Short mmCIF file of C-alpha atoms in Angstrom, two decimals:
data_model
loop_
_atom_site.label_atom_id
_atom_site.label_comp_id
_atom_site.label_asym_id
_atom_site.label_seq_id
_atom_site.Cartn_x
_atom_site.Cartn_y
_atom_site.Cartn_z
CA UNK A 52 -10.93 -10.16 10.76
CA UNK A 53 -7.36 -8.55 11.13
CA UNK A 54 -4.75 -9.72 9.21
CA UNK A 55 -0.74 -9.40 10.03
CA UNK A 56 1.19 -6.48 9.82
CA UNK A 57 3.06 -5.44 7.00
CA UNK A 58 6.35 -3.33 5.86
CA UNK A 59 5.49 -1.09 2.68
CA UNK A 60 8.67 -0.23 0.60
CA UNK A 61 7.78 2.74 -1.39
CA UNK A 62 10.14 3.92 -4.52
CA UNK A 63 10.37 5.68 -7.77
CA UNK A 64 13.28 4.35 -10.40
CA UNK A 65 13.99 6.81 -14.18
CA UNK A 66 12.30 4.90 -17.10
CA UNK A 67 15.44 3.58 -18.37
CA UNK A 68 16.99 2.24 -15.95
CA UNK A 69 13.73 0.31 -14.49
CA UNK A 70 14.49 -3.29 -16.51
CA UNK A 71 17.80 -3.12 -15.07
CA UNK A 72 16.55 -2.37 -11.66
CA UNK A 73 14.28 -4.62 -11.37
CA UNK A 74 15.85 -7.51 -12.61
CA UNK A 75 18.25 -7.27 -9.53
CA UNK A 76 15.36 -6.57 -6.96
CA UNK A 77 13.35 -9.13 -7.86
CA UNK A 78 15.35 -11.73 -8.95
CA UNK A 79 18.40 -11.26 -5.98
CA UNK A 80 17.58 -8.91 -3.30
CA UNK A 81 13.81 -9.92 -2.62
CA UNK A 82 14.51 -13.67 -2.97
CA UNK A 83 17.42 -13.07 -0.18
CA UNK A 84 15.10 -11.46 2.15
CA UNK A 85 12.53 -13.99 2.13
CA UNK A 86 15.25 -16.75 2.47
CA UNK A 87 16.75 -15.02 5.14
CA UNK A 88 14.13 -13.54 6.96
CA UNK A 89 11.80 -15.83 8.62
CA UNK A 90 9.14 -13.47 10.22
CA UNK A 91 8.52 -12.48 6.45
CA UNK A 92 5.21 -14.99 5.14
CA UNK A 93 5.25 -13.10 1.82
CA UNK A 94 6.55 -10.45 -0.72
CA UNK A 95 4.37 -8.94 -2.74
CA UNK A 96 5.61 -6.12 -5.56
CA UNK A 97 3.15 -3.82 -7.65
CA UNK A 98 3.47 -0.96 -9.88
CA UNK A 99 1.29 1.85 -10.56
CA UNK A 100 -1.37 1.42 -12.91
CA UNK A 101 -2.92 3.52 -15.71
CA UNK A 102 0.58 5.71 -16.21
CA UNK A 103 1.18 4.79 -19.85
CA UNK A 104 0.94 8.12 -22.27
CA UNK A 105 1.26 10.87 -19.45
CA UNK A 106 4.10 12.56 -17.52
CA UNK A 107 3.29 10.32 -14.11
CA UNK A 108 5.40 7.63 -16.22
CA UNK A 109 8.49 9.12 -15.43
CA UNK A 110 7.62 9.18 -11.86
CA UNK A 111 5.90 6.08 -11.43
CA UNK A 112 5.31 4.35 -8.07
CA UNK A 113 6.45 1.03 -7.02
CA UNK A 114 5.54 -0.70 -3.50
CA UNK A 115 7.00 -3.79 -2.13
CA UNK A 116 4.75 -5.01 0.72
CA UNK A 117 6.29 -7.31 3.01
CA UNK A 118 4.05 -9.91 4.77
CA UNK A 119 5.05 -10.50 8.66
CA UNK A 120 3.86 -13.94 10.62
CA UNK A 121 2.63 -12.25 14.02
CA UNK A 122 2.94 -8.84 15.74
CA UNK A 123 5.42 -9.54 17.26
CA UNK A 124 7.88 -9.35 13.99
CA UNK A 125 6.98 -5.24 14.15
CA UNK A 126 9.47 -5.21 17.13
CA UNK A 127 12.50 -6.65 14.52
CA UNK A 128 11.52 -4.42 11.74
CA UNK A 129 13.83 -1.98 12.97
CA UNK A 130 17.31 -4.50 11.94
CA UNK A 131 15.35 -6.61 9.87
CA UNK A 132 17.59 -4.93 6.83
CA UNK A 133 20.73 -4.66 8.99
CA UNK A 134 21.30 -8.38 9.33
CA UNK A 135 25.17 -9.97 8.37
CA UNK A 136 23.57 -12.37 5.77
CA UNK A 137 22.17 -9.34 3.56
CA UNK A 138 25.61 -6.93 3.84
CA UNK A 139 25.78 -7.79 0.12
CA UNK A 140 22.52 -7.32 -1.44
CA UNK A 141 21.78 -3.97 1.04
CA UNK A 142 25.25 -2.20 -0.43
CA UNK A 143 23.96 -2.97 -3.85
CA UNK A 144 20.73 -1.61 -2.99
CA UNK A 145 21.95 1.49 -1.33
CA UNK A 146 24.19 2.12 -4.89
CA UNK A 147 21.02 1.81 -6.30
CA UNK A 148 19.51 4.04 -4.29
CA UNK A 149 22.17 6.90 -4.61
CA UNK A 150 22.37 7.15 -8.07
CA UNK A 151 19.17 6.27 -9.32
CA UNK A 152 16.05 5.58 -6.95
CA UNK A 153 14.07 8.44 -5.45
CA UNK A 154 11.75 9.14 -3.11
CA UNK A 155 12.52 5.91 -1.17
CA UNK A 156 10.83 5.12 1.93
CA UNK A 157 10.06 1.99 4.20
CA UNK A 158 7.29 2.36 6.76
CA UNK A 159 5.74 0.17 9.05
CA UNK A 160 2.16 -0.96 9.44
CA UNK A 161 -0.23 -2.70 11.79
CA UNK A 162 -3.62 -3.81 10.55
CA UNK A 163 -6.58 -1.65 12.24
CA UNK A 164 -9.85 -2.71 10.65
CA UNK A 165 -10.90 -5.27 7.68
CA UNK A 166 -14.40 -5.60 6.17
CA UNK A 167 -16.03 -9.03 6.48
CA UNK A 168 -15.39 -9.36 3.00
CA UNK A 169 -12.69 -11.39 2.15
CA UNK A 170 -10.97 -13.03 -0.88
CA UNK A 171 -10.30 -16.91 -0.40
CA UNK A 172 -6.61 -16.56 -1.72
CA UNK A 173 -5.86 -14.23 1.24
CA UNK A 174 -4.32 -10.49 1.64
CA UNK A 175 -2.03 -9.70 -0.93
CA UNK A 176 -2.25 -12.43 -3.75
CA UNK A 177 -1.72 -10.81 -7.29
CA UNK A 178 -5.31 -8.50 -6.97
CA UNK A 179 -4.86 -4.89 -8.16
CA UNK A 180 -6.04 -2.50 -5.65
CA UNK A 181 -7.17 0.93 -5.16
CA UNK A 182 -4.50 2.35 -2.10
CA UNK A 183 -6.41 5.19 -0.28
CA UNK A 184 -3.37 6.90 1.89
CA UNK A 185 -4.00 10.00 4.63
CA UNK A 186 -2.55 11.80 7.41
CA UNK A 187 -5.15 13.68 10.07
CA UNK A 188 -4.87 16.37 12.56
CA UNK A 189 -4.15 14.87 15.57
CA UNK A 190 -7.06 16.19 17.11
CA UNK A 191 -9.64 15.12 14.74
CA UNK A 192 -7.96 11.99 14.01
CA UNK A 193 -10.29 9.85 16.54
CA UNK A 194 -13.21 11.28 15.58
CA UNK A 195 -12.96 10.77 11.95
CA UNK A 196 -11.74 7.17 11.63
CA UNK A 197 -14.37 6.27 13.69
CA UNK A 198 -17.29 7.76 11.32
CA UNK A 199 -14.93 6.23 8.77
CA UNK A 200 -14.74 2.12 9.50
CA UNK A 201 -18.30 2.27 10.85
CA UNK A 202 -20.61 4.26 9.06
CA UNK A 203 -18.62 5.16 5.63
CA UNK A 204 -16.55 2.29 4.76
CA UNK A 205 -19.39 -0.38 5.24
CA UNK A 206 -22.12 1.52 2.95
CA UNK A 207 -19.06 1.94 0.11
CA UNK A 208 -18.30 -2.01 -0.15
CA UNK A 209 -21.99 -2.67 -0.03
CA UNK A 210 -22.81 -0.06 -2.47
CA UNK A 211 -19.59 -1.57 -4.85
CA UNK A 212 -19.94 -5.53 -4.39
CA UNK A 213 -17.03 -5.71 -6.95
CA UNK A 214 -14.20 -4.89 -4.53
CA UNK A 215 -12.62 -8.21 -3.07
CA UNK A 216 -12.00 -6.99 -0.07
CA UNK A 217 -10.93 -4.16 2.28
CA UNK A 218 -8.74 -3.42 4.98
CA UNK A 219 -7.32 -0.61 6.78
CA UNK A 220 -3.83 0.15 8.31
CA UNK A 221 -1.64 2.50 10.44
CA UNK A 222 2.06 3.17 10.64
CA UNK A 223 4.01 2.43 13.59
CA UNK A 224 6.36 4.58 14.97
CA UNK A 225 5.92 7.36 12.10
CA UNK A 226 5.06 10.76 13.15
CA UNK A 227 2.70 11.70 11.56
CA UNK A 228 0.72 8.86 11.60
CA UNK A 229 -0.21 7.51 8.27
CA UNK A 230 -3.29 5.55 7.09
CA UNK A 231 -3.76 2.88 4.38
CA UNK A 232 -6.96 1.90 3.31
CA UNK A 233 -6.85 -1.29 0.62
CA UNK A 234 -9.44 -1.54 -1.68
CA UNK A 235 -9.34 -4.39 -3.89
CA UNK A 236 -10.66 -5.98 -6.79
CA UNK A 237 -10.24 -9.11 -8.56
CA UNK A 238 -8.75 -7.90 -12.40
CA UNK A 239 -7.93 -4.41 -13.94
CA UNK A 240 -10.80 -4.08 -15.54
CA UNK A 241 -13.10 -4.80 -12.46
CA UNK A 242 -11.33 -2.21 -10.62
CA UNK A 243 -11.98 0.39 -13.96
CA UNK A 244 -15.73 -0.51 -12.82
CA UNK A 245 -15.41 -0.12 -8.99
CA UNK A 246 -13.77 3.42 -9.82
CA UNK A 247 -16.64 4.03 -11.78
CA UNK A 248 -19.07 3.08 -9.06
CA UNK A 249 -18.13 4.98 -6.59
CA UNK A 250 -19.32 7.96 -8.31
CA UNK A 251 -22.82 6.21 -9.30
CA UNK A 252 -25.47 8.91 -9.00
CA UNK A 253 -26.60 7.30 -5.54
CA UNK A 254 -23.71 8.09 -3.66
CA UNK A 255 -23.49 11.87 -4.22
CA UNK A 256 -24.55 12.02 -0.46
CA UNK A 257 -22.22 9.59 0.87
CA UNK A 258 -19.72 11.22 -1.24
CA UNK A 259 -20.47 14.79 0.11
CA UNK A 260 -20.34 13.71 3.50
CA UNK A 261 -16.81 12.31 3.60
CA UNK A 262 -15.46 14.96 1.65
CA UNK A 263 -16.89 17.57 4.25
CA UNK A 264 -15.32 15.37 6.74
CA UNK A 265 -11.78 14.28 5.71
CA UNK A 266 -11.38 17.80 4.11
CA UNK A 267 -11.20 19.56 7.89
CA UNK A 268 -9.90 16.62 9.49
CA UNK A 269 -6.76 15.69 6.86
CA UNK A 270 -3.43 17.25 6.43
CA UNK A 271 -2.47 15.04 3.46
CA UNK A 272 -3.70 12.03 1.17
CA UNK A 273 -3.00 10.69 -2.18
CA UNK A 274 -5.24 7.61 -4.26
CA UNK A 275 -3.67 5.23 -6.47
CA UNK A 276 -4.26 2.41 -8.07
CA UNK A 277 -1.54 -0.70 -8.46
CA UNK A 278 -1.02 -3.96 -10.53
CA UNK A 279 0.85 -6.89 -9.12
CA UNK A 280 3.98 -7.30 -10.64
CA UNK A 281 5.63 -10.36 -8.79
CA UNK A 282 4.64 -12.25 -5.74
CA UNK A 283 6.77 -14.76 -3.90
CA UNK A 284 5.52 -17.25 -2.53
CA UNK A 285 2.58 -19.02 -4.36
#
């Protein structure tokens, strides 16, 4: 069951000056874009989780994922943030970014694959997740996510019933191509236990295999985990 595509918003802000930052983006800039921007359904924001006591606070991430009603929004993505009505809110964003926010980016992404398991509040309700990102060798590429969404993936939600639900993504027009694989769960503390699972004695073969796979098929990846930290609507 696909689901629509989404814009993820990825950012780092300095300790001290996160209150003040987000207070503006979430009270003023992300209520304008959703007024103002029809194809978006949803805004979801979430911060990274488990960063408290060790240098990653001082880098920690923060996504916004925007929801999009059909495919067809991916084609406006591109002056989605250059409309007249947001002039305001984008120069105080872009002040924002030049003095304070770093590694900024905003990519792109259509849905590719989603497990049969679903939660009944829908993609992106307030559910921390597990975000499993990757870039392959071209040549490999093929090869790999197909052993990946067919054999792999389905064994690792049926091996860890705890995860809500799971779906898969790709950028659009980003070279090189980027994957996002969502694994959720329904509380923190479920997805303490999922993270624990998937190194239950059982799936030391599983686990082999797919790192003897991604490892000569990858050129990057990174695995974090995120809280919800506002949501708008519902």
């Amino acid at each position: 069951m696909n689901s629509n595509p989404i814009i993820v918003v990825s950012l780092s802000v300095p300790p001290e000056k996160e209150a003040e930052f987000n207070a503006f983006y979430q009270h003023t800039f992300l209520s304008v874009m959703l007024r103002d921007c029809p194809e978006i359904l949803s805004i979801r924001r979430y911060e990274e989780l488990g960063t408290s006591g060790t240098l990653r606070w001082h880098d920690k991430k923060f996504l916004t994922i925007y929801e999009l009603d059909t495919d067809k929004a991916i084609d406006s993505t591109k002056d989605l943030f250059d409309r007249p009505e947001l002039t305001d809110v984008m120069r105080e964003f872009e002040q924002w970014k030049s003095n304070h926010l770093r590694a900024v980016s905003r990519v792109t992404y259509k849905n590719t694959w989603s497990h049969p398991r679903v939660a009944p509040e829908g993609p992106f309700a307030a559910r921390p997740f597990l975000l499993f990102s990757a870039e392959m060798k071209p040549e490999l590429e093929t090869e790999f996510m197909d052993w990946y969404e067919n054999s792999y993936l389905p064994v690792q939600v049926a091996d860890i019933p705890l995860w809500s639900a799971c779906r898969r993504y790709v950028s659009v027009e980003q070279e090189p191509r980027r994957h996002l694989t969502f694994f959720e769960s329904t509380d923190e503390y479920t997805l303490g236990r999922c993270m624990q699972d998937l190194r239950a004695p059982h799936r030391i073969h599983a686990n082999y295999e797919w790192h003897r796979r991604f490892e000569k098929s990858s050129t990057w990846h990174d695995a974090t985990n995120f809280r919800c930290i506002y949501r708008r609507p519902g």
